[in-house]
XYZ file of N, CA and C in Angstrom:
294
model
N 11.194 4.939 8.911
C 10.687 6.277 8.706
C 9.726 6.662 9.822
N 8.890 5.700 10.209
C 7.916 5.981 11.261
C 8.620 6.357 12.562
N 9.697 5.643 12.889
C 10.433 5.929 14.125
C 11.070 7.321 14.086
N 11.642 7.700 12.945
C 12.217 9.045 12.818
C 11.143 10.103 12.995
N 9.993 9.860 12.395
C 8.897 10.821 12.429
C 8.319 10.990 13.834
N 8.090 9.875 14.519
C 7.392 9.923 15.808
C 8.314 9.932 17.021
N 9.559 9.480 16.809
C 10.519 9.329 17.917
C 9.976 8.374 18.987
N 9.283 7.353 18.518
C 8.724 6.334 19.397
C 9.122 4.952 18.902
N 8.973 3.981 19.773
C 9.217 2.597 19.391
C 7.927 2.027 18.806
N 7.989 1.501 17.585
C 6.765 0.926 17.022
C 6.399 -0.380 17.719
N 5.150 -0.633 17.819
C 4.632 -1.889 18.380
C 5.049 -2.102 19.835
N 5.273 -1.044 20.564
C 5.706 -1.167 21.960
C 4.651 -1.872 22.821
N 3.420 -1.892 22.376
C 2.345 -2.535 23.145
C 2.411 -4.064 23.067
N 3.201 -4.591 22.156
C 3.342 -6.055 22.044
C 4.444 -6.536 22.986
N 4.106 -7.509 23.803
C 5.082 -8.101 24.721
C 5.432 -9.537 24.326
N 4.559 -10.165 23.594
C 4.732 -11.559 23.192
C 5.106 -11.612 21.710
N 6.260 -12.234 21.391
C 6.753 -12.254 20.021
C 5.780 -12.947 19.065
N 5.220 -14.065 19.465
C 4.306 -14.801 18.576
C 3.089 -13.938 18.217
N 2.544 -13.233 19.187
C 1.394 -12.354 18.914
C 1.804 -11.163 18.044
N 2.990 -10.631 18.316
C 3.515 -9.526 17.511
C 3.659 -9.961 16.053
N 4.298 -11.112 15.861
C 4.525 -11.633 14.509
C 3.209 -11.844 13.777
N 2.247 -12.432 14.447
C 0.936 -12.659 13.827
C 0.258 -11.334 13.481
N 0.311 -10.389 14.415
C -0.338 -9.093 14.195
C 0.237 -8.385 12.975
N 1.553 -8.400 12.850
C 2.200 -7.683 11.756
C 2.178 -8.488 10.454
N 2.581 -9.727 10.509
C 2.744 -10.534 9.296
C 1.439 -11.088 8.740
N 0.528 -11.465 9.610
C -0.703 -12.081 9.139
C -1.882 -11.119 9.118
N -1.956 -10.241 10.111
C -3.103 -9.338 10.208
C -2.831 -7.947 9.637
N -1.562 -7.682 9.264
C -1.221 -6.411 8.621
C -1.207 -5.200 9.535
N -0.995 -5.421 10.818
C -0.952 -4.276 11.740
C 0.225 -3.361 11.392
N -0.022 -2.075 11.409
C 1.011 -1.068 11.178
C 0.849 0.023 12.234
N 1.933 0.703 12.588
C 1.804 1.799 13.546
C 0.967 2.929 12.941
N 0.252 3.656 13.766
C -0.564 4.758 13.232
C 0.315 5.907 12.759
N 0.005 6.410 11.588
C 0.726 7.561 11.056
C 0.061 8.817 11.606
N 0.838 9.708 12.236
C 0.235 10.921 12.799
C -0.521 11.712 11.727
N -1.671 12.273 12.079
C -2.504 12.961 11.091
C -1.842 14.194 10.461
N -0.880 14.785 11.127
C -0.231 15.982 10.576
C 1.013 15.657 9.738
N 1.203 14.387 9.397
C 2.345 13.962 8.589
C 2.200 14.495 7.166
N 3.305 14.979 6.611
C 3.318 15.410 5.208
C 2.688 14.291 4.378
N 1.656 14.589 3.586
C 0.945 13.534 2.848
C 1.841 12.662 1.966
N 2.844 13.248 1.324
C 3.712 12.455 0.466
C 4.540 11.472 1.296
N 4.942 11.884 2.495
C 5.675 10.985 3.377
C 4.770 9.860 3.872
N 3.548 10.189 4.245
C 2.598 9.161 4.684
C 2.357 8.146 3.575
N 2.204 8.625 2.352
C 1.996 7.742 1.202
C 3.211 6.836 0.989
N 4.399 7.380 1.130
C 5.621 6.595 0.966
C 5.741 5.532 2.050
N 5.462 5.909 3.293
C 5.532 4.945 4.384
C 4.570 3.788 4.137
N 3.372 4.107 3.715
C 2.383 3.061 3.452
C 2.823 2.170 2.292
N 3.449 2.751 1.273
C 3.949 1.953 0.153
C 5.035 0.988 0.622
N 5.885 1.439 1.522
C 6.960 0.586 2.049
C 6.418 -0.537 2.924
N 5.213 -0.369 3.446
C 4.590 -1.375 4.300
C 3.721 -2.355 3.526
N 3.719 -2.286 2.212
C 2.851 -3.169 1.419
C 3.073 -4.629 1.819
N 1.995 -5.362 1.931
C 2.081 -6.773 2.326
C 2.861 -7.589 1.305
N 2.692 -7.254 0.028
C 3.402 -7.956 -1.043
C 4.746 -7.257 -1.273
N 5.854 -7.927 -0.991
C 7.165 -7.291 -1.174
C 7.393 -6.756 -2.585
N 6.810 -7.389 -3.585
C 6.981 -6.926 -4.964
C 6.296 -5.581 -5.204
N 5.329 -5.236 -4.357
C 4.617 -3.970 -4.504
C 5.339 -2.808 -3.818
N 6.334 -3.116 -3.014
C 7.067 -2.071 -2.295
C 8.012 -1.340 -3.242
N 8.233 -0.038 -3.009
C 9.153 0.698 -3.880
C 10.597 0.258 -3.657
N 11.386 0.363 -4.711
C 12.820 0.076 -4.601
C 13.477 1.206 -3.795
N 14.701 0.968 -3.355
C 15.400 2.016 -2.610
C 15.623 3.240 -3.498
N 15.876 3.033 -4.773
C 16.043 4.165 -5.693
C 14.761 4.994 -5.744
N 13.604 4.323 -5.787
C 12.322 5.041 -5.793
C 12.089 5.739 -4.457
N 12.443 5.095 -3.354
C 12.302 5.729 -2.036
C 13.099 7.029 -1.998
N 14.323 6.995 -2.476
C 15.163 8.194 -2.461
C 14.580 9.296 -3.331
N 14.053 8.951 -4.504
C 13.410 9.952 -5.362
C 12.209 10.570 -4.658
N 11.418 9.723 -4.013
C 10.218 10.215 -3.344
C 10.563 11.037 -2.102
N 11.679 10.723 -1.457
C 12.114 11.542 -0.320
C 12.511 12.940 -0.766
N 13.008 13.083 -2.001
C 13.281 14.420 -2.537
C 12.003 15.261 -2.559
N 10.905 14.644 -2.970
C 9.604 15.330 -2.992
C 9.188 15.703 -1.572
N 9.377 14.786 -0.635
C 9.040 15.065 0.768
C 9.823 16.281 1.253
N 11.106 16.306 0.973
C 11.937 17.430 1.422
C 11.467 18.757 0.830
N 11.135 18.748 -0.446
C 10.634 19.972 -1.079
C 9.335 20.404 -0.410
N 8.422 19.469 -0.205
C 7.127 19.808 0.380
C 7.247 20.305 1.810
N 8.188 19.765 2.557
C 8.370 20.199 3.940
C 9.060 21.563 3.991
N 10.022 21.775 3.103
C 10.809 23.014 3.129
C 10.100 24.198 2.481
N 9.244 23.934 1.484
C 8.604 25.015 0.731
C 7.091 24.873 0.860
N 6.474 25.716 1.648
C 5.036 25.587 1.892
C 4.194 26.211 0.771
N 4.738 27.167 0.054
C 3.991 27.836 -1.007
C 3.882 26.935 -2.242
N 2.660 26.658 -2.717
C 2.498 25.769 -3.876
C 3.231 26.254 -5.131
N 3.253 27.558 -5.362
C 3.967 28.079 -6.528
C 5.473 27.894 -6.366
N 5.953 28.074 -5.159
C 7.372 27.845 -4.885
C 7.746 26.391 -5.091
N 6.889 25.501 -4.653
C 7.130 24.072 -4.869
C 7.199 23.761 -6.353
N 6.219 24.272 -7.112
C 6.178 23.994 -8.546
C 7.419 24.551 -9.236
N 7.851 25.744 -8.836
C 9.078 26.305 -9.397
C 10.262 25.379 -9.126
N 10.366 24.916 -7.892
C 11.477 24.034 -7.520
C 11.449 22.751 -8.348
N 10.258 22.138 -8.476
C 10.138 20.917 -9.278
C 10.598 21.171 -10.715
N 10.068 22.263 -11.307
C 10.380 22.550 -12.704
C 11.846 22.897 -12.916
N 12.418 23.652 -11.998
C 13.793 24.124 -12.174
C 14.842 23.067 -11.861
N 14.575 22.202 -10.885
C 15.627 21.312 -10.402
C 15.342 19.823 -10.536
N 14.073 19.444 -10.621
C 13.747 18.014 -10.632
C 12.876 17.605 -11.808
N 12.796 18.438 -12.790
C 11.882 18.213 -13.904
C 11.965 16.809 -14.501
N 13.152 16.306 -14.723
C 13.306 15.013 -15.376
C 13.744 13.896 -14.451
N 13.963 14.183 -13.164
C 14.511 13.153 -12.299
C 13.548 12.675 -11.233
N 12.539 13.425 -10.892
C 11.624 13.057 -9.813
C 10.198 13.208 -10.316
N 9.378 12.215 -10.035
C 7.972 12.335 -10.433
C 7.334 13.471 -9.655
N 6.447 14.167 -10.287
C 5.783 15.282 -9.615
C 4.784 14.746 -8.609
N 4.734 15.409 -7.484
C 3.812 15.015 -6.428
C 2.420 15.523 -6.756
N 1.420 14.826 -6.246
C 0.054 15.321 -6.401
C -0.273 16.368 -5.340
N 0.680 16.657 -4.440
C 0.441 17.614 -3.371
C 1.073 18.930 -3.687
């Protein structure tokens, strides 16, 4: 998701595999999320990066949450978003806090 969003290679500053592996796996390094990222997308990306694999969302949950991202990106008006949630996703997608 980060690569699609930024159109950049993550961790490009790492040249040594052992240091890269340690930075990501042991020290929890993650690429910076741009500040103008849709908040629901940023939250989803961070959830997918959880250190504990059991804490990461399932692919089914990722897809549900991407529906929310799409609504938030496509519909900027809060009332329009709420209408869309109520009319089309009322029982299938958790409501976003945004």
